[in-house]
Coordinates of C-alpha atoms in Angstrom, one line a residue:
M262 CA 113.5 30.4 -13.4
K263 CA 114.0 34.2 -13.2
Y264 CA 111.2 34.8 -15.7
I265 CA 108.9 32.4 -14.0
K266 CA 109.2 34.2 -10.7
R267 CA 108.6 37.6 -12.4
F268 CA 105.6 36.2 -14.2
T269 CA 104.2 34.7 -11.0
A270 CA 104.7 38.0 -9.1
L271 CA 103.0 40.0 -11.9
F272 CA 100.2 37.5 -12.0
F273 CA 99.5 37.8 -8.3
E274 CA 99.8 41.5 -8.4
Y275 CA 97.2 41.9 -11.1
L276 CA 95.0 39.2 -9.5
Y277 CA 95.1 41.3 -6.3
R278 CA 94.2 44.4 -8.1
F279 CA 91.4 42.7 -9.9
I280 CA 90.0 41.3 -6.6
Q281 CA 90.3 44.8 -5.1
F282 CA 88.4 46.2 -8.1
L283 CA 85.6 43.6 -7.7
L284 CA 85.3 44.3 -4.0
S285 CA 85.2 48.1 -4.5
P286 CA 82.0 49.8 -3.4
I287 CA 81.0 51.1 -6.9
V288 CA 81.3 47.6 -8.5
I289 CA 79.3 46.1 -5.7
Y290 CA 76.6 48.8 -6.0
I291 CA 76.4 48.6 -9.7
A292 CA 76.2 44.8 -9.5
L293 CA 73.3 45.1 -7.0
I294 CA 71.4 47.5 -9.3
C295 CA 72.0 45.2 -12.3
I296 CA 70.7 42.2 -10.3
Q297 CA 67.6 44.2 -9.4
A298 CA 67.0 45.1 -13.0
I299 CA 67.5 41.5 -14.2
Y300 CA 65.3 40.2 -11.4
L301 CA 62.6 42.7 -12.3
V302 CA 62.5 41.6 -16.0
Y303 CA 62.7 37.9 -15.0
F304 CA 59.9 38.3 -12.4
A305 CA 57.7 40.0 -14.9
S306 CA 58.4 37.3 -17.4
I307 CA 57.6 34.5 -14.9
L308 CA 54.3 36.2 -13.9
T309 CA 53.2 36.8 -17.4
D310 CA 53.9 33.2 -18.4
F311 CA 52.1 31.9 -15.3
N312 CA 49.0 34.0 -15.5
G313 CA 47.3 35.3 -18.7
V314 CA 45.5 38.1 -16.7
V315 CA 48.8 39.4 -15.3
R316 CA 50.3 39.2 -18.8
F317 CA 47.5 41.3 -20.2
L318 CA 47.9 43.8 -17.4
F319 CA 51.6 44.2 -18.0
I320 CA 51.3 44.5 -21.7
S321 CA 48.4 47.0 -21.2
L322 CA 50.7 49.0 -19.0
S323 CA 53.4 49.0 -21.7
A324 CA 50.8 50.0 -24.3
F325 CA 49.5 52.8 -22.1
M326 CA 53.1 54.1 -21.5
I327 CA 53.7 54.2 -25.3
F328 CA 50.5 56.3 -25.8
Y329 CA 51.5 58.4 -22.8
L330 CA 54.9 59.1 -24.3
I331 CA 53.5 59.9 -27.7
S332 CA 51.2 62.6 -26.2
K333 CA 53.8 63.8 -23.6
D334 CA 55.5 67.2 -24.1
E335 CA 59.0 65.6 -24.0
N336 CA 62.2 65.5 -26.0
T337 CA 61.5 63.5 -29.2
N338 CA 64.7 61.5 -29.0
Y339 CA 64.1 60.6 -25.4
K340 CA 60.6 59.5 -26.2
M341 CA 61.6 57.4 -29.2
T342 CA 64.3 55.6 -27.1
W343 CA 61.8 54.6 -24.5
I344 CA 59.1 53.6 -27.0
F345 CA 61.6 51.3 -28.7
F346 CA 62.7 49.9 -25.3
I347 CA 59.1 49.2 -24.2
M348 CA 58.3 47.5 -27.5
L349 CA 61.4 45.4 -27.2
L350 CA 60.3 44.3 -23.7
P351 CA 56.5 44.5 -23.7
N352 CA 56.2 42.4 -20.5
A353 CA 58.4 44.6 -18.4
G354 CA 59.0 47.8 -20.5
G355 CA 56.1 49.8 -19.1
L356 CA 57.2 49.0 -15.5
L357 CA 60.8 49.9 -16.2
Y358 CA 59.7 53.3 -17.6
L359 CA 57.7 53.9 -14.4
L360 CA 60.8 53.3 -12.4
L361 CA 63.4 54.9 -14.5
G362 CA 61.9 56.7 -17.5
N363 CA 60.4 59.9 -16.1
K364 CA 63.2 62.6 -16.1
R365 CA 61.5 64.5 -13.3
P366 CA 63.2 64.0 -9.9
S367 CA 61.7 62.0 -7.1
R368 CA 59.0 63.8 -4.9
W369 CA 61.4 63.6 -2.0
L370 CA 64.2 65.5 -3.8
K371 CA 61.8 68.0 -5.3
R372 CA 60.1 68.7 -1.9
K373 CA 63.5 69.1 -0.3
I374 CA 65.1 71.6 -2.8
Q375 CA 62.4 73.4 -4.8
P376 CA 61.2 75.7 -1.9
E377 CA 64.7 76.9 -1.4
V378 CA 65.2 77.5 -5.1
Q379 CA 62.0 79.5 -5.3
Y380 CA 63.1 81.5 -2.2
F381 CA 66.5 82.5 -3.6
N382 CA 65.0 83.2 -7.0
E383 CA 63.2 86.1 -5.3
T384 CA 66.5 87.4 -3.9
R385 CA 68.0 88.1 -7.3
Y386 CA 67.0 91.5 -8.7
Q387 CA 67.4 92.8 -12.3
D388 CA 68.5 96.4 -12.3
P389 CA 66.5 98.0 -15.2
V390 CA 69.2 100.5 -15.9
I391 CA 71.7 97.8 -16.7
R392 CA 69.1 95.8 -18.7
N393 CA 68.4 98.9 -20.8
Q394 CA 72.1 99.2 -21.7
I395 CA 72.1 95.9 -23.5
I396 CA 71.5 96.5 -27.3
N397 CA 71.4 92.8 -28.5
K398 CA 69.4 91.2 -25.8
K399 CA 68.4 88.1 -27.8
I400 CA 71.9 86.7 -28.4
I401 CA 72.3 86.3 -24.6
S402 CA 68.7 85.2 -23.9
L403 CA 68.3 88.2 -21.5
D404 CA 64.5 88.3 -21.5
Y405 CA 64.4 84.5 -21.1
L406 CA 67.0 84.4 -18.3
N407 CA 65.3 87.3 -16.5
R408 CA 62.1 85.3 -16.4
Q409 CA 64.1 82.5 -14.8
S410 CA 65.2 85.0 -12.1
F411 CA 68.8 85.3 -13.4
P412 CA 69.8 89.0 -13.7
I413 CA 72.7 90.5 -15.7
Y414 CA 75.3 92.6 -13.9
N415 CA 77.9 95.1 -15.0
H416 CA 80.0 95.8 -11.9
T417 CA 81.9 92.6 -12.0
E418 CA 85.5 91.9 -13.0
C419 CA 86.1 88.6 -14.9
K420 CA 89.2 86.4 -15.5
Y421 CA 89.1 83.5 -17.9
Y422 CA 91.4 80.5 -17.4
S423 CA 92.4 78.4 -20.4
L424 CA 93.6 75.7 -18.1
S425 CA 92.3 74.7 -14.7
D426 CA 96.0 74.5 -13.6
Y427 CA 96.0 78.3 -13.6
N428 CA 92.6 78.5 -12.0
Y429 CA 93.7 76.3 -9.1
Q430 CA 96.7 78.6 -8.3
D431 CA 94.5 81.8 -8.0
M432 CA 91.8 79.9 -6.1
I433 CA 94.4 78.8 -3.5
K434 CA 95.5 82.4 -3.0
D435 CA 92.0 83.6 -2.6
L436 CA 91.1 80.8 -0.1
L437 CA 94.2 81.7 2.0
H438 CA 93.0 85.3 2.1
A439 CA 89.4 84.4 3.1
K440 CA 88.3 86.2 6.3
H441 CA 84.6 85.6 6.7
F442 CA 83.2 82.6 4.8
I443 CA 84.0 80.0 2.1
F444 CA 81.3 78.1 0.1
M445 CA 82.3 75.3 -2.2
E446 CA 80.1 72.9 -4.3
Y447 CA 81.6 70.2 -6.5
F448 CA 80.6 67.1 -8.4
I449 CA 83.8 65.1 -7.8
V450 CA 86.3 65.4 -5.0
S451 CA 89.2 63.0 -4.9
K452 CA 92.0 62.5 -2.5
G453 CA 95.3 63.9 -3.8
L454 CA 97.4 67.0 -4.0
M455 CA 94.7 69.4 -5.2
F456 CA 92.0 68.4 -2.7
D457 CA 94.2 67.7 0.2
T458 CA 95.7 71.2 -0.1
I459 CA 92.3 72.8 -0.3
I460 CA 90.9 70.7 2.7
G461 CA 94.0 71.7 4.7
I462 CA 93.3 75.4 4.0
L463 CA 89.6 74.9 4.9
K464 CA 90.4 73.3 8.2
Q465 CA 92.8 76.1 9.0
K466 CA 90.2 78.7 8.1
V467 CA 87.7 77.0 10.4
K468 CA 90.2 77.5 13.3
E469 CA 90.5 81.1 12.3
G470 CA 86.7 81.6 12.7
V471 CA 85.8 81.5 9.0
D472 CA 82.4 80.0 8.2
V473 CA 83.2 77.1 5.8
R474 CA 80.5 75.2 4.0
F475 CA 81.0 72.3 1.5
I476 CA 78.7 70.4 -0.9
F477 CA 79.8 67.4 -2.9
D478 CA 77.8 64.9 -4.9
D479 CA 77.8 61.4 -3.4
F480 CA 77.7 59.5 -6.7
G481 CA 80.4 61.7 -8.3
S482 CA 82.7 61.2 -5.4
F483 CA 81.7 57.6 -4.5
T484 CA 84.9 55.9 -5.4
T485 CA 87.3 58.8 -4.7
V486 CA 86.8 59.6 -1.0
P487 CA 87.1 57.5 2.1
L488 CA 84.3 56.0 4.1
H489 CA 82.5 58.5 6.4
F490 CA 84.1 61.4 4.5
A491 CA 81.2 63.8 5.2
K492 CA 81.3 62.9 8.9
K493 CA 85.0 63.6 9.2
L494 CA 84.5 67.0 7.5
E495 CA 81.8 67.9 9.9
E496 CA 84.0 66.9 12.9
S497 CA 86.6 69.3 11.6
G498 CA 84.1 72.1 11.7
I499 CA 83.2 72.2 7.9
K500 CA 79.5 72.3 7.4
T501 CA 78.9 69.6 4.9
V502 CA 76.3 68.4 2.4
M503 CA 76.5 65.0 0.7
F504 CA 74.1 65.6 -2.2
N505 CA 71.5 62.9 -3.0
R506 CA 73.1 60.0 -1.3
F507 CA 73.8 57.1 -3.7
I508 CA 71.9 54.0 -2.7
P509 CA 72.0 50.8 -4.7
V510 CA 68.3 50.8 -5.5
F511 CA 66.8 50.5 -9.0
S512 CA 65.3 54.0 -8.8
L513 CA 64.9 57.2 -10.8
S514 CA 66.2 59.3 -8.0
Q515 CA 69.8 58.2 -8.6
N516 CA 69.7 59.9 -12.0
H517 CA 69.8 63.5 -10.6
R518 CA 73.3 64.6 -9.6
D519 CA 74.8 67.9 -8.5
H520 CA 77.2 68.7 -11.4
R521 CA 77.8 72.3 -10.4
K522 CA 81.2 73.7 -9.6
I523 CA 81.0 76.8 -7.4
C524 CA 83.5 78.4 -5.0
V525 CA 82.5 81.7 -3.2
I526 CA 84.9 83.6 -1.0
D527 CA 83.6 86.4 1.3
G528 CA 80.6 87.0 -1.0
Y529 CA 82.4 89.0 -3.7
I530 CA 84.9 86.5 -5.2
G531 CA 83.5 83.5 -7.1
Y532 CA 84.8 80.7 -9.2
S533 CA 83.1 78.3 -11.7
G534 CA 84.0 76.3 -14.7
G535 CA 84.4 72.6 -15.7
F536 CA 87.0 71.5 -13.2
N537 CA 86.4 69.3 -10.2
L538 CA 88.7 68.9 -7.1
A539 CA 90.9 66.1 -8.4
D540 CA 94.5 65.9 -9.5
E541 CA 93.8 65.1 -13.2
Y542 CA 92.1 68.5 -13.6
I543 CA 95.4 70.3 -12.8
N544 CA 97.5 67.6 -14.6
C545 CA 99.2 66.3 -11.5
K546 CA 97.8 63.0 -12.5
M547 CA 97.7 61.7 -16.0
R548 CA 94.6 59.6 -16.9
F549 CA 93.8 60.4 -20.5
G550 CA 96.8 62.4 -21.7
H551 CA 96.9 66.2 -21.1
W552 CA 93.6 67.3 -19.4
K553 CA 92.3 70.6 -20.7
D554 CA 89.6 72.3 -18.7
T555 CA 88.6 75.9 -18.3
G556 CA 87.4 78.2 -15.5
I557 CA 86.3 81.7 -14.7
R558 CA 86.9 84.0 -11.7
L559 CA 84.3 86.7 -10.9
E560 CA 84.9 89.6 -8.5
G561 CA 81.8 91.8 -8.0
E562 CA 78.1 91.9 -7.8
A563 CA 77.5 88.9 -10.1
V564 CA 78.9 86.6 -7.5
W565 CA 75.5 86.8 -5.6
S566 CA 74.0 84.6 -8.3
L567 CA 76.6 81.9 -7.6
T568 CA 76.1 82.3 -3.8
S569 CA 72.3 82.1 -4.0
M570 CA 72.6 78.9 -6.1
F571 CA 74.9 77.4 -3.5
L572 CA 72.7 78.4 -0.6
S573 CA 69.5 77.0 -2.2
T574 CA 71.1 73.5 -2.0
F575 CA 72.8 74.0 1.4
Y576 CA 69.6 75.2 3.1
A577 CA 67.7 72.2 1.6
Y578 CA 69.9 69.9 3.7
H579 CA 70.5 72.2 6.7
K580 CA 67.1 73.5 7.7
E581 CA 68.6 74.7 11.0
Y582 CA 70.2 77.6 9.1
H583 CA 66.8 78.9 8.0
G584 CA 66.3 82.4 9.3
E585 CA 70.0 83.5 9.2
D586 CA 70.5 86.9 7.6
I587 CA 71.5 86.3 4.0
E588 CA 72.5 89.9 3.6
Q589 CA 75.8 89.0 5.2
F590 CA 76.6 86.9 2.2
K591 CA 76.1 89.6 -0.4
P592 CA 79.0 91.1 -2.4
H593 CA 79.1 94.6 -0.8
T594 CA 78.9 93.3 2.8
Y595 CA 82.7 92.8 3.0
H596 CA 83.6 94.9 0.0
P597 CA 81.9 98.3 0.4
E598 CA 84.0 99.9 -2.3
P599 CA 82.6 100.0 -5.9
F600 CA 83.5 97.1 -8.1
K601 CA 85.1 97.5 -11.5
N602 CA 82.9 97.6 -14.6
T603 CA 84.6 95.4 -17.3
G604 CA 81.5 94.2 -19.2
Y605 CA 78.3 92.3 -18.6
V606 CA 78.1 89.1 -16.6
L607 CA 75.2 86.8 -16.1
P608 CA 75.6 83.6 -14.0
Y609 CA 72.7 81.2 -14.4
G610 CA 71.7 77.7 -13.3
D611 CA 69.7 74.8 -14.5
D612 CA 68.0 71.9 -12.6
P613 CA 65.5 69.1 -13.2
L614 CA 62.9 70.4 -10.7
D615 CA 60.7 71.8 -13.5
D616 CA 60.2 71.4 -17.2
E617 CA 62.4 74.4 -18.1
G618 CA 65.6 73.3 -19.8
V619 CA 67.5 76.5 -19.2
G620 CA 70.9 75.1 -20.3
E621 CA 69.6 73.8 -23.6
S622 CA 67.5 76.9 -24.3
V623 CA 70.5 79.2 -23.8
Y624 CA 72.6 77.1 -26.2
L625 CA 69.9 77.0 -28.8
N626 CA 69.2 80.7 -28.5
M627 CA 72.9 81.6 -29.0
I628 CA 73.1 79.3 -32.0
T629 CA 70.0 80.7 -33.6
H630 CA 71.0 84.4 -33.1
A631 CA 74.7 84.0 -34.2
S632 CA 75.5 86.0 -37.3
R633 CA 79.2 85.4 -38.0
S634 CA 80.8 82.6 -35.9
I635 CA 80.2 79.9 -33.3
D636 CA 83.1 78.2 -31.4
I637 CA 82.3 75.3 -29.1
M638 CA 84.4 73.2 -26.7
T639 CA 82.7 70.2 -25.1
P640 CA 83.9 66.8 -23.8
Y641 CA 80.7 65.0 -24.9
F642 CA 78.5 65.7 -27.9
I643 CA 75.3 63.7 -27.7
I644 CA 72.5 66.0 -28.9
D645 CA 69.0 65.7 -30.2
D646 CA 67.7 66.4 -33.7
V647 CA 66.6 70.0 -32.7
M648 CA 70.1 71.0 -31.6
L649 CA 71.7 69.2 -34.6
K650 CA 69.4 71.0 -37.0
A651 CA 70.0 74.4 -35.4
L652 CA 73.7 74.0 -35.8
C653 CA 73.5 72.7 -39.4
L654 CA 71.1 75.4 -40.4
A655 CA 73.3 78.1 -38.9
S656 CA 76.2 76.8 -40.8
K657 CA 74.2 76.7 -44.1
N658 CA 73.2 80.3 -43.4
G659 CA 76.9 81.4 -43.5
V660 CA 77.8 81.2 -39.8
K661 CA 81.3 79.7 -39.4
I662 CA 81.1 77.0 -36.8
R663 CA 84.0 75.1 -35.2
L664 CA 83.5 72.2 -32.8
Y665 CA 86.3 71.0 -30.5
V666 CA 86.1 67.6 -28.8
P667 CA 88.6 65.2 -27.1
H668 CA 90.9 62.9 -29.1
V669 CA 91.5 60.7 -26.0
P670 CA 88.2 59.8 -24.4
D671 CA 87.3 59.1 -20.8
K672 CA 84.2 57.2 -21.8
K673 CA 84.7 55.1 -24.9
I674 CA 81.0 54.4 -25.7
V675 CA 80.1 58.1 -25.3
F676 CA 83.1 59.1 -27.5
R677 CA 81.8 56.6 -30.2
V678 CA 78.4 58.3 -30.1
T679 CA 80.1 61.8 -30.3
R680 CA 82.0 60.7 -33.4
S681 CA 78.9 59.4 -35.0
Y682 CA 77.7 63.1 -35.5
Y683 CA 80.9 64.1 -37.4
Y684 CA 79.7 63.2 -40.9
D685 CA 76.4 65.2 -40.6
L686 CA 78.2 68.2 -39.1
I687 CA 81.0 68.3 -41.7
R688 CA 78.6 67.8 -44.6
A689 CA 76.7 70.9 -43.4
G690 CA 79.9 72.9 -43.4
I691 CA 80.8 72.7 -39.7
E692 CA 84.5 72.2 -38.9
V693 CA 85.2 69.5 -36.3
Y694 CA 88.5 69.3 -34.4
E695 CA 89.9 66.8 -31.9
Y696 CA 92.2 67.9 -29.1
L697 CA 95.3 65.8 -29.8
P698 CA 97.2 66.2 -26.5
G699 CA 94.5 64.3 -24.6
F700 CA 91.1 64.9 -23.0
L701 CA 89.1 68.1 -23.4
H702 CA 86.7 68.6 -20.5
A703 CA 86.0 72.3 -21.1
K704 CA 82.4 73.6 -21.7
V705 CA 82.7 76.9 -23.6
M706 CA 80.7 78.5 -26.4
L707 CA 81.7 81.7 -28.1
V708 CA 79.3 83.5 -30.4
D709 CA 80.3 86.3 -32.9
G710 CA 83.3 87.1 -30.6
K711 CA 81.0 89.2 -28.3
A712 CA 79.1 86.7 -26.2
A713 CA 80.3 83.5 -24.5
T714 CA 79.1 81.0 -21.9
V715 CA 81.5 79.1 -19.6
G716 CA 80.7 76.6 -17.0
T717 CA 79.5 73.0 -16.3
I718 CA 76.8 72.3 -18.9
N719 CA 77.8 69.6 -21.4
F720 CA 76.2 69.0 -24.8
D721 CA 74.6 65.8 -23.6
Y722 CA 71.3 64.6 -22.2
R723 CA 72.5 64.3 -18.6
S724 CA 73.6 67.9 -18.4
L725 CA 70.7 69.3 -20.3
Y726 CA 67.9 67.4 -18.6
L727 CA 69.0 65.5 -15.4
H728 CA 71.7 67.4 -13.5
F729 CA 71.9 70.5 -11.4
E730 CA 74.2 72.8 -13.4
C731 CA 75.6 76.3 -13.6
N732 CA 77.2 78.5 -16.3
V733 CA 78.4 82.1 -16.6
L734 CA 77.3 84.1 -19.6
L735 CA 79.6 87.0 -20.7
Y736 CA 78.6 89.9 -23.0
E737 CA 81.0 92.5 -24.3
A738 CA 83.3 91.7 -21.3
E739 CA 87.1 92.3 -21.4
C740 CA 87.8 88.6 -20.7
L741 CA 86.2 87.6 -24.0
S742 CA 89.6 88.4 -25.6
A743 CA 91.2 85.6 -23.5
I744 CA 88.5 83.2 -24.7
K745 CA 89.1 84.2 -28.3
R746 CA 92.8 83.6 -27.8
D747 CA 92.2 80.2 -26.3
F748 CA 90.2 79.1 -29.4
R749 CA 92.9 80.4 -31.7
E750 CA 95.5 78.4 -29.8
M751 CA 93.3 75.3 -29.9
N752 CA 93.6 75.4 -33.7
E753 CA 97.3 74.9 -33.4
I754 CA 97.1 71.7 -31.3
C755 CA 93.9 70.2 -32.6
A756 CA 93.5 68.0 -35.7
P757 CA 90.7 68.7 -38.2
V758 CA 88.5 65.8 -39.0
K759 CA 88.0 65.2 -42.7
I760 CA 84.7 64.2 -44.2
D761 CA 86.2 60.9 -45.6
D762 CA 87.4 59.9 -42.2
S763 CA 84.1 60.8 -40.6
R764 CA 82.2 58.2 -42.7
H765 CA 84.0 55.5 -40.7
F766 CA 82.5 56.8 -37.5
K767 CA 78.9 56.2 -38.6
G768 CA 77.7 52.7 -38.9
L769 CA 75.1 50.2 -37.6
V770 CA 76.7 50.0 -34.1
E771 CA 76.8 53.8 -33.8
G772 CA 73.2 54.0 -35.0
L773 CA 72.1 51.6 -32.2
L774 CA 74.2 53.6 -29.7
R775 CA 72.6 56.8 -30.9
L776 CA 69.2 55.3 -30.3
F777 CA 70.0 54.7 -26.7
S778 CA 72.1 57.9 -26.3
P779 CA 69.4 59.6 -24.1
L780 CA 70.1 56.9 -21.5
L781 CA 73.9 57.2 -21.5

């Protein structure tokens, strides 16, 4: 009888949780989107069966889309995925591509943000004296990034964090000492110790007269914040942006998310990295074992690039702030003293507003110009043939390459695709390691021990083509020693993948998943 009662209690407890899960907003929204997709395919099928002319038009549209994709200047893997999908569903494939296939953002989103991006691009200036000091410009894509309006600075002090736990502690101290303004932009915010502590500080700072502005992505935070969250922040005096509101409509516009992580304090202190504002990032909450993420703190002139990226999004949603004096947000306004010179720093961003894949181009350029070593940490490894060939060719040319990925995944299908690359990489001489303690969420690349990039850009299609991103590139900076040490310590807690084991990760299912990987 005792066991029956316990079983009954557990049954109803899990039933309650399951019902709660089914009634959660994200499940309802995903269900609505799936219903729309199924209805669209079904509707196209009914129309084509009913009327030969309609069938001809739909198939003609699909054929036109295939020829359009073949001639389009587009990532080859992405094109092949859609060509296969359209051929699989000739009646509805062309229509689905029109709704979802084009990687460019919706006209509404582009009209809203692009003018602000262009405006702030003009506010960033490359000092020619600093530029001429750089001997190896190619390894850090200096000419390329200058053309994208991202300058390199030398009067900036950097601190690298091998764990976001440490980053969080310093960020809290800096937030408490803020006197003039705080700007924060994050993909995920989640109720818990980390975020509640930060929000408490932000509300207190508003009472002290500090200008507090906060941007969060609606989709990234959809299941982690309460209803009317943005409104409540506004009521507490925090100027808030809910980026690209998530609406359950079968539409391309939902693809483009704000994946940036930026915190700027008084114009001269800035933070970025892979961590969001949620407890798992500081290991107060265990989801996938130990969570390793990295971050970086800047103090100096380079912070202006982070500030200008933040403001380009903030002004797009708050037109009433147009005309305010942006000089008040620059590094020397509240720090007139000279900043320390500890190396070269170049914060840069990427967005889907144009055809310029800045994140991908920087990664490819660093791989191509490496002469001795490449070390990479990434949570997801879903790359195209160009990136794969660049890595394999660099390895065959004698460059020692080590790739670090999670052992405990947060997304099992994505992890399966990541593992499907192991065999090709190891066969080319690249060493692959899995982070045994849990989930690795860091996005770091170190080249030849003298150049590195740290930030938000993953080695996957979403980061490289669809999201708003930001990274910090470091060259001959003092904090590179901390990054080197972090990679050395990773060797002690990561397991190398052997080529015989890697064969098991590459099969028919993985091949099919790789085919659809640009859509993951």
